[in-house]
Amino acid sequence: MEVYFQVITDAETLNSACEKLSQFESLGFDTETTQLDPFEGIIRLVQLSNGVETQVIDLKPFMEKGELKTLPELAPLRDLLANPKIEKIAHNAKFDAKWVKHHLGVDVGGFFDTMLASQLIAAGDQDRRHSLAEVASFFLGQELDKSQQVSDWSAAELSQSQVEYAARDAATMLPLREKVWEKLKSDELDKTARLEFECVAPVAAMEQNGFYLDRGRWLEQLEKVKKMQAKLADELQDMLSAGVAQASLFGRAEINLDSQAQVTDALKNLGVPVPESTRGWQLQPLANEYPVIAKLLEYRSVAKGLTSFGENILEFIKPQTGRIHADFRLIGAPTGRFSCSNPNLQQIPHGEEYRRAFIAPEGKKLVIADYSQIELRILADFSGDENFINAFNAGADFHAMAAAQVFNVQPEDVTSEQRSFAKRLNFGVVYGIGASRFAMMTGVSQNEAENIMRRYFGTYRKLDAWLREAGGKVLRERLSRTASGRMMRFRFDETDGKAIAGARRNGMNFPIQGTSADILKRSLRLLHDSIAGTSAKLVNIVHDEIIVECDANEAELTCKKLEKAMCDAGEEIVKKVPIKVDAKIADEWVK
DNA sequence: GTGAAGGGCCAC
DNA sequence: AAACGTGGCCCTTCAC
């Protein structure tokens, strides 16, 4: 592909180029950087293309004149990037957003992200890949040579092939956008796409902000957990070796407690009826009868905490900021949920010994807000079930209200067992729970589980009908959608009963989990706009929870803004039941 | 040694 | 007949 481009190295050319570029509605946008992390490297090139001409802006000469963020010569570029009316088409825009924000001080307005678009179009097809090379090949039939991607972008003089590569990637974005947009429109994914694109800036900002973890407190808490683990390991060794003959002769036969095979053997020697899998939920019913099982589960939980969330996490604290800057994937799951890694801040154990180490730094506060029962409220809204809706409108204790309805007793007469049944079913229906699983987790017989579920769905007939229809629809149409229009396609073998059942459950779960993600994403955008220019910074999100850090004297106001953003986002979609957000100001990340 | 798969547990 | 959805990270085991 021939690309007409010019390399800009001086203020005058930059100024006139920006003036010309600002006539266009959308521009291909790309950056070349010396590293993957904005804290580590420099941003060398910014490329902007109108599809015909491509401007390759070399920032090196500007860096020598001073700080890029404030350099007057770069003002035209900063203004162009910030202008939300000019769409910036980028592939994995979060990457470019972070670099531009960090080094140019610009919150880029108006993204079109071809990677997110490709993910939406793939609609859950895990085989599809979403690198620029793959996406360009898929939509344009064009093979991109990415060999220069990792070349030396810090070189004094960039090679011809480097600048050509840089220009070509930016120039590709326009035709790619056309094809991708066509497909988004025809798949009716444009609304979801906009929702996603508007989240790029908030999430880029969040990653750059980082989440503060107090090293000293973390280590202090870890010591307690280590002691507990040592004690548990010792007790478990004793219990497990009781069944081994050699134990009495040669002392205790040490086994590797982390080895599935060894632990299973030891349990069998003790006469424990080991289920096929020793996963927690399969072992749980045995825990009462066999103390060794209870001990094993306790050990595994503590060991998990130590290995996954032990000292390792401290290595993620960036020396430049003293904070953790995790990677969030905007479309981490086909449902639209985020995923998070390095480290996964969405799976920090709930226990205080872990979360208490995430604190507000001196002079700051954390504002923590989460949606109350958002998935169940979505289900209530979708199904229109009057009884279910009433349980929410009654306020107070939703699970108890549900129990009162299901077991036909006065709310004040609900037993804790009845409330527990209702609560487990309330959560379970969202996943398409079956009687076997319900029996397993509650300890009641299969028969009784079926009876309780019959009562439950008898109480919530429209809920039942909606779930059946959602499951059935997937089998007929092989497609499911969320409130925003996010789509999941299903492929399964019609003769495979297991696959059919799986698809059915997905059909029930996808619209609910996905709509919850839609709502959260909408709230992120509203929040980003309402806290712009204040001390408030987004620092973490966990599916239905948002954490913001701000100056202590702005905490009250920030709390109101966060609550409002979340409620407004929820109310745009959920109409039949109230949206409830629990928001609070705290010094530590505890509920 | 390295990498993938299997099994397990953490979050929502 | 099947058995609860979405992720990431850790360990062991096993193949290369």
XYZ file of C-alpha atoms (C1' of nucleotides) in Angstrom:
619
model
C 0.000 0.000 0.000
C 1.322 3.412 -1.012
C 0.870 6.003 1.712
C 1.414 9.681 1.196
C 2.881 11.108 4.357
C 5.092 13.817 5.716
C 7.268 13.821 8.795
C 6.827 16.898 10.969
C 9.687 18.115 13.102
C 9.009 21.838 13.564
C 6.340 24.029 15.107
C 5.331 25.873 11.964
C 4.616 22.768 9.916
C 2.821 21.231 12.877
C 0.596 24.269 13.213
C -0.506 24.289 9.590
C -0.909 20.511 9.530
C -3.150 20.611 12.598
C -5.199 23.352 11.043
C -5.755 21.229 7.955
C -6.447 18.068 9.948
C -9.033 19.802 12.103
C -11.264 20.177 9.019
C -11.963 16.462 9.105
C -14.550 14.592 11.130
C -12.430 11.563 11.770
C -8.729 10.909 11.784
C -6.653 7.783 11.926
C -4.606 8.022 15.096
C -1.602 6.076 16.319
C 1.498 6.553 18.438
C 4.919 4.946 18.493
C 6.584 4.647 21.854
C 9.865 3.320 23.200
C 8.190 1.090 25.783
C 4.820 -0.420 26.595
C 4.502 1.514 29.838
C 4.120 5.303 29.764
C 5.969 5.533 33.088
C 9.006 3.854 31.558
C 9.469 5.281 28.095
C 8.899 8.217 25.817
C 6.348 8.849 23.131
C 8.265 9.288 19.899
C 5.675 9.654 17.157
C 2.095 10.773 16.940
C 0.488 9.904 13.612
C -2.712 11.438 12.321
C -4.245 10.605 8.982
C -7.240 11.842 7.031
C -7.031 8.815 4.792
C -5.281 10.666 1.978
C -2.481 12.444 3.741
C -0.797 11.203 6.870
C 1.119 13.394 9.268
C 3.889 11.733 11.223
C 4.766 14.037 14.081
C 8.220 13.436 15.539
C 8.138 14.649 19.132
C 11.866 14.286 19.679
C 12.774 17.807 18.519
C 10.003 19.206 20.724
C 11.172 17.300 23.766
C 14.461 19.127 23.564
C 12.631 22.416 23.963
C 10.866 21.555 27.201
C 7.960 19.782 28.803
C 5.603 18.374 26.146
C 2.577 18.992 28.349
C 3.079 22.734 28.462
C 5.152 23.511 25.377
C 3.291 26.277 23.493
C 4.411 24.910 20.104
C 2.410 21.735 20.775
C -0.815 23.540 21.666
C -2.365 22.943 18.217
C -1.752 19.208 18.538
C -3.070 19.085 22.096
C -6.210 20.978 21.081
C -6.785 18.732 18.104
C -6.454 15.592 20.203
C -8.689 16.953 22.969
C -11.447 18.052 20.587
C -14.286 15.558 21.021
C -15.870 16.597 17.733
C -12.976 15.142 15.787
C -13.085 11.395 16.059
C -9.776 9.671 16.657
C -9.698 6.201 15.182
C -7.227 3.988 16.956
C -6.611 0.322 17.498
C -6.582 -0.415 21.228
C -7.114 3.260 21.922
C -6.547 2.801 25.643
C -2.848 2.402 24.914
C -2.562 5.659 22.981
C -4.851 7.432 25.436
C -2.540 6.601 28.313
C 0.582 7.805 26.525
C -0.964 11.004 25.313
C -2.474 11.726 28.699
C 0.794 11.024 30.499
C 3.194 12.795 28.163
C 1.075 15.453 26.484
C -1.352 16.014 29.353
C -4.303 15.557 27.013
C -7.508 13.664 27.696
C -8.262 12.559 24.142
C -11.842 13.275 23.173
C -13.876 11.148 20.790
C -12.410 7.720 20.213
C -13.326 5.067 17.697
C -11.551 1.882 18.710
C -11.250 -0.732 15.976
C -10.108 -3.362 18.443
C -13.137 -2.994 20.686
C -15.327 -2.900 17.587
C -13.787 -6.128 16.355
C -14.409 -7.730 19.740
C -18.052 -6.672 19.687
C -18.521 -8.005 16.172
C -16.879 -11.301 17.099
C -19.754 -11.610 19.605
C -18.055 -14.055 21.898
C -16.231 -16.115 19.282
C -13.112 -16.974 21.239
C -11.250 -18.099 18.126
C -11.154 -14.617 16.664
C -8.064 -12.530 17.368
C -8.051 -8.780 17.574
C -4.563 -7.509 16.824
C -4.424 -4.768 14.200
C -2.838 -7.181 11.727
C -5.634 -9.719 12.217
C -8.401 -7.137 12.133
C -7.030 -5.421 9.004
C -6.724 -8.787 7.321
C -10.264 -9.763 8.322
C -12.031 -6.551 7.322
C -9.802 -5.186 4.553
C -8.108 -8.311 3.300
C -4.911 -6.379 3.759
C -1.789 -7.936 5.206
C 0.097 -5.572 7.502
C 3.747 -6.084 8.207
C 4.145 -5.434 11.935
C 7.873 -6.177 12.108
C 8.732 -2.522 12.830
C 6.390 -2.424 15.822
C 9.136 -3.358 18.250
C 11.953 -1.521 16.474
C 14.055 1.084 18.250
C 11.855 4.149 18.490
C 14.426 6.026 20.537
C 16.952 6.212 17.687
C 18.295 9.680 16.880
C 17.268 9.217 13.251
C 14.351 6.984 12.451
C 14.751 4.782 9.402
C 12.627 5.151 6.284
C 10.926 1.832 6.985
C 10.088 2.962 10.531
C 8.310 6.145 9.453
C 6.632 4.334 6.572
C 5.352 1.729 8.981
C 4.145 4.421 11.373
C 2.340 6.296 8.616
C 0.802 3.174 7.139
C -0.774 2.042 10.425
C -2.430 5.431 10.904
C -3.541 5.580 7.276
C -5.082 2.121 7.540
C -7.420 3.280 10.279
C -9.801 5.204 8.000
C -10.688 2.478 5.524
C -10.749 0.047 8.420
C -13.207 2.231 10.265
C -15.502 2.309 7.240
C -15.695 -1.469 7.022
C -15.951 -1.949 10.757
C -18.665 0.710 11.090
C -20.670 -0.895 8.303
C -20.561 -4.170 10.176
C -21.364 -2.556 13.526
C -24.405 -0.922 11.952
C -25.651 -4.042 10.216
C -25.199 -6.065 13.411
C -26.941 -3.290 15.369
C -23.927 -2.922 17.587
C -23.396 0.802 17.101
C -24.928 1.802 20.402
C -22.801 -0.670 22.327
C -19.751 0.465 20.397
C -20.311 4.055 21.440
C -20.708 2.917 25.033
C -17.379 1.109 24.827
C -15.541 3.924 23.064
C -16.651 6.382 25.717
C -15.080 4.172 28.368
C -11.618 4.280 26.853
C -10.605 7.576 28.446
C -11.940 6.767 31.937
C -10.202 3.394 31.955
C -6.954 4.785 30.558
C -7.056 7.388 33.317
C -7.764 4.744 35.932
C -4.762 2.668 34.894
C -2.535 5.716 35.017
C -3.942 6.787 38.386
C -3.185 3.437 39.977
C -4.538 2.073 43.235
C -2.614 2.768 46.423
C -1.535 -0.242 48.480
C 0.204 0.295 51.812
C 3.248 -1.980 51.702
C 3.848 -2.011 55.443
C 0.295 -2.850 56.324
C 0.143 -5.526 53.651
C 3.245 -7.258 55.039
C 1.959 -6.907 58.576
C -1.330 -8.576 57.680
C 0.506 -11.204 55.643
C 2.449 -12.318 58.699
C -0.802 -13.240 60.417
C -1.934 -15.232 57.411
C 1.422 -17.024 57.186
C 1.200 -18.106 60.807
C -2.294 -19.355 60.217
C -1.201 -21.267 57.144
C 1.708 -22.914 58.971
C -0.623 -24.050 61.740
C -3.223 -25.326 59.306
C -0.602 -27.133 57.216
C 0.752 -28.850 60.326
C -2.663 -29.955 61.532
C -3.652 -31.127 58.075
C -0.447 -33.164 57.704
C -1.238 -34.872 61.012
C -4.766 -35.690 60.020
C -3.867 -36.951 56.570
C -0.955 -39.111 57.657
C -3.103 -40.887 60.239
C -4.197 -43.261 57.516
C -0.711 -44.096 56.299
C 0.824 -47.234 57.791
C 4.416 -45.993 57.729
C 3.473 -42.980 59.753
C 3.775 -44.763 63.062
C 7.058 -46.429 62.165
C 8.958 -43.621 60.506
C 7.244 -40.604 61.919
C 4.820 -38.517 59.976
C 4.725 -39.176 56.234
C 4.849 -35.691 54.746
C 2.740 -35.198 51.705
C 2.554 -32.245 49.387
C -0.636 -30.518 50.450
C -0.813 -28.678 47.160
C -0.738 -31.877 45.142
C -4.141 -32.977 44.050
C -3.053 -36.589 43.594
C -1.282 -36.945 46.929
C -4.095 -35.392 48.928
C -6.676 -37.579 47.190
C -4.649 -40.713 47.964
C -4.313 -39.720 51.577
C -8.042 -39.053 51.865
C -8.826 -42.446 50.356
C -6.513 -44.110 52.871
C -8.522 -42.464 55.615
C -11.674 -43.979 54.197
C -13.129 -40.681 53.011
C -15.488 -41.176 50.054
C -13.622 -38.786 47.775
C -15.805 -37.370 44.984
C -14.547 -37.334 41.419
C -13.325 -33.836 41.850
C -12.083 -32.399 45.108
C -13.304 -28.932 44.247
C -14.620 -26.989 47.202
C -18.291 -27.220 46.393
C -18.053 -30.988 46.006
C -16.166 -31.413 49.251
C -18.265 -29.003 51.248
C -21.080 -31.473 52.010
C -18.492 -33.847 53.512
C -16.997 -31.204 55.756
C -19.366 -31.846 58.663
C -18.818 -35.571 58.753
C -15.072 -35.506 58.098
C -13.067 -32.912 60.023
C -10.127 -33.553 57.694
C -12.190 -32.184 54.783
C -13.063 -29.054 56.711
C -9.393 -28.619 57.500
C -8.386 -29.165 53.880
C -10.819 -26.536 52.647
C -9.626 -24.089 55.244
C -6.012 -24.754 54.313
C -6.650 -24.305 50.591
C -8.393 -21.025 51.116
C -5.572 -19.625 53.202
C -2.930 -21.032 50.834
C -4.681 -19.452 47.867
C -4.613 -16.119 49.593
C -0.915 -16.383 50.273
C 0.189 -17.569 46.850
C -2.028 -15.347 44.733
C -2.080 -12.319 46.951
C 1.056 -12.685 49.007
C 4.263 -10.745 48.605
C 4.006 -11.071 44.810
C 1.562 -8.237 44.640
C 4.109 -5.839 46.112
C 6.206 -6.252 42.976
C 3.450 -4.508 41.066
C 3.947 -1.321 43.047
C 5.521 1.092 40.593
C 8.469 2.914 42.119
C 7.606 6.115 40.218
C 4.207 6.396 41.869
C 4.209 3.972 44.777
C 0.962 2.626 43.391
C -0.381 -0.417 41.550
C -1.222 0.134 37.895
C -3.073 -2.989 36.804
C -4.151 -3.839 33.243
C -7.863 -3.672 32.583
C -9.358 -5.147 29.421
C -12.506 -3.268 28.474
C -14.125 -6.290 26.926
C -12.542 -8.926 29.126
C -15.534 -11.248 28.730
C -18.095 -11.580 25.934
C -20.665 -10.279 28.412
C -18.843 -6.958 28.346
C -17.398 -7.337 31.786
C -13.943 -6.013 32.429
C -11.140 -8.364 33.195
C -8.055 -7.311 35.103
C -4.528 -8.646 35.403
C -1.051 -7.853 36.680
C -2.406 -7.994 39.316
C -6.085 -8.831 39.197
C -7.551 -6.159 41.446
C -10.994 -7.641 40.901
C -10.256 -10.733 42.936
C -8.555 -9.397 46.044
C -10.045 -11.531 48.828
C -12.852 -9.949 50.705
C -11.219 -10.626 54.041
C -10.117 -7.544 55.947
C -6.558 -8.800 56.211
C -6.185 -8.111 52.505
C -8.435 -5.211 51.698
C -7.486 -3.131 54.708
C -4.077 -2.542 53.127
C -5.667 -0.642 50.239
C -5.951 2.755 51.858
C -6.360 6.392 51.032
C -2.979 8.144 51.123
C -2.383 11.076 53.487
C -4.926 13.836 52.977
C -7.055 11.678 50.674
C -10.213 9.660 51.034
C -11.602 6.673 49.204
C -15.133 6.904 47.928
C -16.546 3.415 47.479
C -19.850 2.705 45.819
C -21.528 -0.440 44.641
C -24.811 -1.346 43.049
C -27.135 -3.213 45.346
C -28.403 -6.427 43.681
C -27.979 -4.956 40.222
C -28.323 -8.250 38.347
C -31.505 -9.160 40.198
C -32.958 -5.736 39.525
C -32.195 -6.193 35.841
C -33.908 -9.569 35.956
C -36.914 -7.989 37.677
C -37.044 -5.310 35.001
C -36.668 -7.728 32.100
C -39.229 -10.199 33.381
C -41.709 -7.662 34.714
C -42.612 -10.130 37.454
C -44.893 -8.269 39.862
C -43.975 -10.283 42.945
C -40.277 -9.948 42.281
C -40.676 -6.220 41.683
C -42.680 -5.868 44.886
C -39.931 -7.547 46.859
C -37.605 -4.755 45.742
C -40.120 -1.989 46.282
C -40.734 -3.215 49.824
C -37.244 -1.938 50.539
C -35.527 -3.386 53.608
C -34.312 -6.949 53.144
C -34.850 -8.273 49.644
C -33.945 -11.894 50.352
C -36.213 -11.994 53.396
C -39.063 -10.470 51.404
C -38.521 -13.073 48.732
C -38.526 -15.821 51.365
C -41.796 -14.509 52.778
C -43.361 -14.652 49.315
C -41.953 -18.047 48.391
C -42.799 -19.763 51.679
C -45.990 -17.821 52.140
C -45.249 -16.465 55.613
C -45.195 -12.986 57.119
C -41.877 -11.192 56.586
C -41.259 -11.147 60.346
C -41.767 -14.902 60.550
C -39.180 -15.821 57.934
C -36.665 -18.264 59.389
C -32.977 -17.882 58.692
C -33.108 -21.143 56.756
C -35.903 -19.853 54.542
C -34.040 -16.616 53.930
C -30.933 -18.584 53.039
C -32.851 -20.749 50.557
C -34.322 -17.669 48.922
C -30.976 -15.907 48.816
C -29.214 -18.838 47.174
C -31.963 -19.180 44.616
C -32.003 -15.451 43.934
C -28.340 -15.625 43.045
C -28.596 -19.014 41.401
C -31.369 -18.210 38.932
C -29.113 -15.673 37.254
C -26.773 -18.526 36.364
C -29.461 -21.030 35.444
C -29.045 -23.135 38.565
C -30.491 -26.645 38.634
C -32.025 -28.613 41.471
C -28.946 -30.838 41.859
C -26.668 -27.930 42.397
C -29.126 -26.267 44.712
C -29.411 -29.465 46.730
C -25.637 -29.779 46.883
C -25.079 -26.278 48.148
C -27.870 -26.280 50.700
C -27.574 -29.868 51.887
C -31.223 -30.698 51.272
C -32.288 -33.766 49.313
C -32.764 -33.651 45.572
C -36.490 -34.035 46.132
C -36.710 -31.198 48.585
C -34.584 -29.001 46.339
C -37.010 -29.608 43.505
C -39.926 -28.746 45.782
C -38.383 -25.493 46.907
C -37.533 -24.515 43.355
C -41.093 -25.285 42.291
C -42.364 -22.988 45.022
C -39.882 -20.335 43.978
C -40.814 -20.345 40.305
C -44.464 -20.746 41.223
C -44.174 -17.480 43.112
C -42.300 -15.757 40.306
C -44.082 -17.072 37.230
C -43.012 -14.305 34.912
C -39.451 -14.701 36.089
C -39.665 -18.350 35.214
C -41.230 -17.534 31.862
C -38.558 -14.967 31.038
C -35.732 -17.356 31.911
C -37.266 -20.143 29.843
C -37.764 -17.811 26.926
C -34.223 -16.434 27.191
C -32.869 -19.983 27.193
C -35.166 -21.098 24.398
C -34.411 -18.083 22.243
C -30.728 -18.912 22.163
C -31.530 -22.397 20.917
C -33.730 -21.010 18.151
C -31.789 -17.904 17.138
C -28.266 -18.739 18.345
C -28.039 -15.181 19.525
C -28.550 -13.174 22.660
C -28.419 -9.461 23.414
C -28.075 -7.126 26.369
C -29.987 -3.895 26.926
C -27.425 -1.859 24.966
C -27.513 -4.359 22.116
C -24.281 -6.153 22.958
C -24.409 -9.500 21.216
C -23.318 -13.037 21.859
C -23.481 -15.685 19.151
C -23.825 -19.326 20.034
C -22.419 -22.301 18.234
C -23.187 -25.765 19.493
C -23.780 -29.274 18.329
C -27.533 -29.924 18.268
C -27.026 -33.529 19.263
C -24.925 -32.660 22.292
C -27.242 -32.388 25.282
C -24.554 -30.938 27.460
C -23.826 -28.193 24.965
C -27.518 -27.410 24.604
C -27.935 -27.100 28.351
C -24.849 -24.913 28.480
C -26.173 -22.641 25.751
C -29.507 -22.403 27.531
C -27.841 -21.291 30.754
C -25.748 -18.814 28.820
C -28.884 -17.471 27.222
C -30.247 -16.721 30.679
C -27.041 -15.339 32.096
C -25.647 -13.327 29.200
C -28.338 -10.621 28.969
C -28.281 -10.109 32.720
C -24.543 -10.093 33.321
C -24.042 -8.161 30.094
C -26.619 -5.502 30.920
C -24.974 -5.080 34.289
C -21.719 -4.419 32.426
C -23.518 -1.970 30.124
C -24.758 -0.026 33.125
C -21.374 0.056 34.812
C -19.727 1.295 31.633
C -22.288 4.007 31.179
C -21.714 5.119 34.754
C -17.960 5.310 34.169
C -18.460 7.807 31.399
C -20.898 9.907 33.419
C -18.493 9.817 36.344
C -15.474 10.732 34.220
C -17.244 13.834 32.974
C -18.613 14.889 36.339
C -15.287 14.636 38.183
C -13.196 16.219 35.413
C -11.091 19.030 36.796
C -11.476 17.953 40.431
C -9.113 16.011 42.681
C -11.222 12.874 42.229
C -9.603 9.961 40.424
C -11.002 6.611 39.434
C -8.794 3.923 40.995
C -10.592 0.579 40.721
C -13.703 -1.101 39.412
C -15.010 -4.529 40.360
C -18.001 -5.391 38.153
C -20.605 -3.552 40.218
C -18.347 -1.461 42.414
C -16.453 1.744 41.684
C -13.685 3.181 43.820
C -12.593 6.785 43.559
C -9.809 8.544 45.446
C -10.004 12.256 46.130
C -8.873 15.054 48.424
C -10.451 14.685 51.846
C -12.213 18.030 51.547
C -13.859 16.961 48.286
C -15.016 13.586 49.551
C -18.617 14.552 50.265
C -19.100 16.105 46.862
C -17.317 13.247 45.097
C -19.493 10.743 46.904
C -22.613 12.482 45.638
C -21.260 12.619 42.104
C -20.361 8.953 42.120
C -23.735 7.949 43.478
C -25.477 10.091 40.915
C -23.459 8.775 37.975
C -24.216 5.191 38.978
C -27.901 5.782 39.665
C -28.402 7.746 36.459
C -26.690 5.030 34.431
C -28.847 2.349 36.027
C -32.056 4.287 35.580
C -31.420 4.735 31.871
C -32.047 1.008 31.527
C -33.866 -0.295 34.575
C -37.291 1.322 34.908
C -39.527 -1.044 36.822
C -37.576 -1.234 40.046
C -35.511 1.418 41.825
C -31.736 1.436 41.397
C -29.944 1.315 44.721
C -26.331 2.375 45.134
C -24.507 2.092 48.438
C -21.877 4.798 48.542
C -19.538 5.699 51.348
C -16.424 7.605 52.251
C -13.663 5.542 53.785
C -9.988 5.415 54.666
C -9.691 1.742 53.779
C -11.157 -0.515 51.128
C -13.681 -2.267 53.340
C -17.392 -2.566 52.874
C 14.216 -25.765 31.484
C 9.696 -24.408 29.383
C 4.982 -24.467 28.258
C 0.385 -26.306 28.224
C -3.270 -28.649 30.520
C -5.784 -29.875 34.511
C -7.492 -28.743 38.855
C -8.417 -25.487 42.209
C -9.974 -20.954 44.394
C -10.455 -15.825 44.457
C -13.719 -11.955 42.858
C -18.486 -10.448 41.062
C -29.949 -35.796 31.154
C -27.421 -32.937 33.537
C -25.371 -30.965 37.296
C -23.968 -22.450 38.118
C -22.387 -17.610 34.593
C -17.841 -14.412 33.704
C -12.834 -13.819 34.466
C -7.178 -14.395 36.413
C -3.551 -16.695 38.995
C -1.422 -20.397 41.342
C 0.092 -25.197 41.843
C 1.256 -29.806 40.046
C 1.905 -32.826 36.393
C 3.503 -34.162 32.077
C 5.283 -33.707 27.390
C 8.929 -31.892 24.737
